[in-house]
PDB file of C-alpha atoms in Angstrom:
ATOM      1  CA  UNK W   1      26.959   5.213   7.462  1.00 42.00           C
ATOM      2  CA  UNK W   2      24.020   7.507   6.764  1.00 40.00           C
ATOM      3  CA  UNK W   3      20.546   6.108   6.226  1.00 41.00           C
ATOM      4  CA  UNK W   4      17.718   8.017   4.638  1.00 41.00           C
ATOM      5  CA  UNK W   5      14.162   7.407   3.497  1.00 42.00           C
ATOM      6  CA  UNK W   6      12.861   9.477   0.611  1.00 41.00           C
ATOM      7  CA  UNK W   7       9.228   9.672  -0.407  1.00 43.00           C
ATOM      8  CA  UNK W   8       7.519  11.425  -3.309  1.00 43.00           C
ATOM      9  CA  UNK W   9       9.229  12.441  -6.542  1.00 40.00           C
ATOM     10  CA  UNK W  10      12.484  10.577  -6.164  1.00 40.00           C
ATOM     11  CA  UNK W  11      15.932  11.712  -7.164  1.00 41.00           C
ATOM     12  CA  UNK W  12      19.239  10.110  -6.290  1.00 43.00           C
ATOM     13  CA  UNK W  13      20.934  12.080  -3.518  1.00 45.00           C
ATOM     14  CA  UNK W  14      24.009   9.884  -3.302  1.00 46.00           C
ATOM     15  CA  UNK W  15      26.872  11.593  -5.056  1.00 47.00           C
ATOM     16  CA  UNK W  16      30.169   9.790  -4.785  1.00 49.00           C
ATOM     17  CA  UNK W  17      29.574   8.467  -1.266  1.00 49.00           C
ATOM     18  CA  UNK W  18      30.268   4.870  -0.357  1.00 52.00           C
ATOM     19  CA  UNK W  19      28.859   5.124   3.198  1.00 51.00           C
ATOM     20  CA  UNK W  20      25.271   6.009   2.446  1.00 48.00           C
ATOM     21  CA  UNK W  21      22.147   3.834   2.266  1.00 52.00           C
ATOM     22  CA  UNK W  22      19.107   5.195   0.510  1.00 46.00           C
ATOM     23  CA  UNK W  23      15.528   3.912   0.330  1.00 47.00           C
ATOM     24  CA  UNK W  24      13.277   5.664  -2.161  1.00 45.00           C
ATOM     25  CA  UNK W  25       9.551   5.313  -2.624  1.00 49.00           C
ATOM     26  CA  UNK W  26       7.891   6.711  -5.703  1.00 48.00           C
ATOM     27  CA  UNK W  27       4.363   7.720  -4.673  1.00 52.00           C
ATOM     28  CA  UNK W  28       3.290   8.077  -8.312  1.00 61.00           C
ATOM     29  CA  UNK W  29       3.568   4.307  -8.652  1.00 70.00           C
ATOM     30  CA  UNK W  30       1.771   3.867  -5.328  1.00 84.00           C
ATOM     31  CA  UNK W  31      -1.079   6.116  -6.489  1.00 85.00           C
ATOM     32  CA  UNK W  32      -1.529   3.882  -9.522  1.00 90.00           C
ATOM     33  CA  UNK W  33      -1.473   0.798  -7.286  1.00 91.00           C
ATOM     34  CA  UNK W  34      -4.253   2.154  -5.080  1.00 93.00           C
ATOM     35  CA  UNK W  35      -6.339   3.173  -8.100  1.00 93.00           C
ATOM     36  CA  UNK W  36      -5.974  -0.276  -9.631  1.00 93.00           C
ATOM     37  CA  UNK W  37      -6.819  -1.941  -6.326  1.00 93.00           C
ATOM     38  CA  UNK W  38      -9.978   0.152  -5.963  1.00 94.00           C
ATOM     39  CA  UNK W  39     -10.929  -0.766  -9.513  1.00 94.00           C
ATOM     40  CA  UNK W  40     -10.355  -4.475  -8.805  1.00 93.00           C
ATOM     41  CA  UNK W  41     -12.524  -4.261  -5.697  1.00 93.00           C
ATOM     42  CA  UNK W  42     -15.493  -3.303  -7.877  1.00 93.00           C
ATOM     43  CA  UNK W  43     -15.696  -6.999  -8.823  1.00 90.00           C
ATOM     44  CA  UNK W  44     -16.532  -7.938  -5.214  1.00 90.00           C
ATOM     45  CA  UNK W  45     -20.236  -8.778  -5.328  1.00 90.00           C
ATOM     46  CA  UNK W  46     -20.912  -8.099  -1.652  1.00 90.00           C
ATOM     47  CA  UNK W  47     -21.555  -4.335  -1.325  1.00 93.00           C
ATOM     48  CA  UNK W  48     -20.970  -4.188   2.441  1.00 93.00           C
ATOM     49  CA  UNK W  49     -17.560  -5.849   2.189  1.00 92.00           C
ATOM     50  CA  UNK W  50     -16.648  -3.829  -0.917  1.00 94.00           C
ATOM     51  CA  UNK W  51     -17.448  -0.563   0.883  1.00 95.00           C
ATOM     52  CA  UNK W  52     -15.333  -1.513   3.924  1.00 95.00           C
ATOM     53  CA  UNK W  53     -12.400  -2.512   1.745  1.00 95.00           C
ATOM     54  CA  UNK W  54     -12.593   0.623  -0.412  1.00 96.00           C
ATOM     55  CA  UNK W  55     -12.625   2.754   2.732  1.00 96.00           C
ATOM     56  CA  UNK W  56      -9.590   0.884   4.014  1.00 96.00           C
ATOM     57  CA  UNK W  57      -7.749   1.362   0.705  1.00 96.00           C
ATOM     58  CA  UNK W  58      -8.492   5.102   0.854  1.00 96.00           C
ATOM     59  CA  UNK W  59      -7.015   5.117   4.360  1.00 96.00           C
ATOM     60  CA  UNK W  60      -3.834   3.485   3.046  1.00 95.00           C
ATOM     61  CA  UNK W  61      -3.702   5.896   0.121  1.00 94.00           C
ATOM     62  CA  UNK W  62      -4.043   8.970   2.319  1.00 94.00           C
ATOM     63  CA  UNK W  63      -1.542   7.747   4.917  1.00 93.00           C
ATOM     64  CA  UNK W  64       1.220   6.493   2.604  1.00 90.00           C
ATOM     65  CA  UNK W  65       4.587   7.815   3.639  1.00 87.00           C
ATOM     66  CA  UNK W  66       3.450   8.319   7.249  1.00 90.00           C
ATOM     67  CA  UNK W  67       3.751   6.172  10.339  1.00 90.00           C
ATOM     68  CA  UNK W  68       0.004   5.480  10.316  1.00 93.00           C
ATOM     69  CA  UNK W  69       0.194   3.637   6.975  1.00 93.00           C
ATOM     70  CA  UNK W  70       1.068   0.383   8.694  1.00 93.00           C
ATOM     71  CA  UNK W  71      -2.056   0.619  10.874  1.00 95.00           C
ATOM     72  CA  UNK W  72      -4.239   1.124   7.771  1.00 95.00           C
ATOM     73  CA  UNK W  73      -2.440  -1.732   6.007  1.00 94.00           C
ATOM     74  CA  UNK W  74      -3.041  -4.066   8.957  1.00 95.00           C
ATOM     75  CA  UNK W  75      -6.730  -3.116   9.012  1.00 96.00           C
ATOM     76  CA  UNK W  76      -6.985  -3.851   5.278  1.00 95.00           C
ATOM     77  CA  UNK W  77      -5.270  -7.217   5.722  1.00 95.00           C
ATOM     78  CA  UNK W  78      -7.629  -8.059   8.597  1.00 95.00           C
ATOM     79  CA  UNK W  79     -10.641  -7.352   6.375  1.00 93.00           C
ATOM     80  CA  UNK W  80      -9.060  -9.409   3.622  1.00 92.00           C
ATOM     81  CA  UNK W  81      -8.422 -12.382   5.917  1.00 92.00           C
ATOM     82  CA  UNK W  82     -12.014 -12.261   7.211  1.00 92.00           C
ATOM     83  CA  UNK W  83     -13.292 -12.762   3.651  1.00 89.00           C
ATOM     84  CA  UNK W  84     -10.338 -14.509   2.016  1.00 88.00           C
ATOM     85  CA  UNK W  85     -12.340 -16.967  -0.082  1.00 85.00           C
ATOM     86  CA  UNK W  86     -14.400 -14.201  -1.671  1.00 81.00           C
ATOM     87  CA  UNK W  87     -11.589 -11.678  -2.071  1.00 87.00           C
ATOM     88  CA  UNK W  88      -8.529 -13.653  -3.147  1.00 87.00           C
ATOM     89  CA  UNK W  89      -9.140 -13.362  -6.915  1.00 87.00           C
ATOM     90  CA  UNK W  90      -9.512  -9.568  -6.723  1.00 87.00           C
ATOM     91  CA  UNK W  91      -6.859  -8.716  -4.141  1.00 89.00           C
ATOM     92  CA  UNK W  92      -4.095 -11.350  -4.388  1.00 90.00           C
ATOM     93  CA  UNK W  93      -2.199  -9.629  -7.242  1.00 90.00           C
ATOM     94  CA  UNK W  94      -1.808  -6.474  -5.125  1.00 91.00           C
ATOM     95  CA  UNK W  95      -0.568  -8.059  -1.894  1.00 91.00           C
ATOM     96  CA  UNK W  96       3.190  -8.068  -2.639  1.00 91.00           C
ATOM     97  CA  UNK W  97       3.205  -4.374  -3.589  1.00 91.00           C
ATOM     98  CA  UNK W  98       1.167  -3.407  -0.522  1.00 91.00           C
ATOM     99  CA  UNK W  99       3.484  -5.396   1.743  1.00 90.00           C
ATOM    100  CA  UNK W 100       6.473  -3.605   0.237  1.00 90.00           C
ATOM    101  CA  UNK W 101       4.953  -0.216   1.025  1.00 89.00           C
ATOM    102  CA  UNK W 102       4.162  -1.301   4.598  1.00 87.00           C
ATOM    103  CA  UNK W 103       7.792  -2.150   5.363  1.00 83.00           C
TER     104      UNK W 103
END
């Protein structure tokens, strides 16, 4: 069985094979996710926290599709957990999609 991970503009590479697993990530959707998350963070009324989170989101955006994404994701989640009561309304809707990218 072949396994592959595809990132970027995604096309199906499986043609008539029954022994092939494929995982595709469409970065166009991810780009929209990061843009929406940055927009949602503008509602955080603590400028210091907002700046740290936005920087962390930019780190995730720039590292998506690389091995360092998980490190940026974990840093973001650490910041989130430090300020969970303030940030939950803004960030909670994005958590499942971010977790999916981190896998």
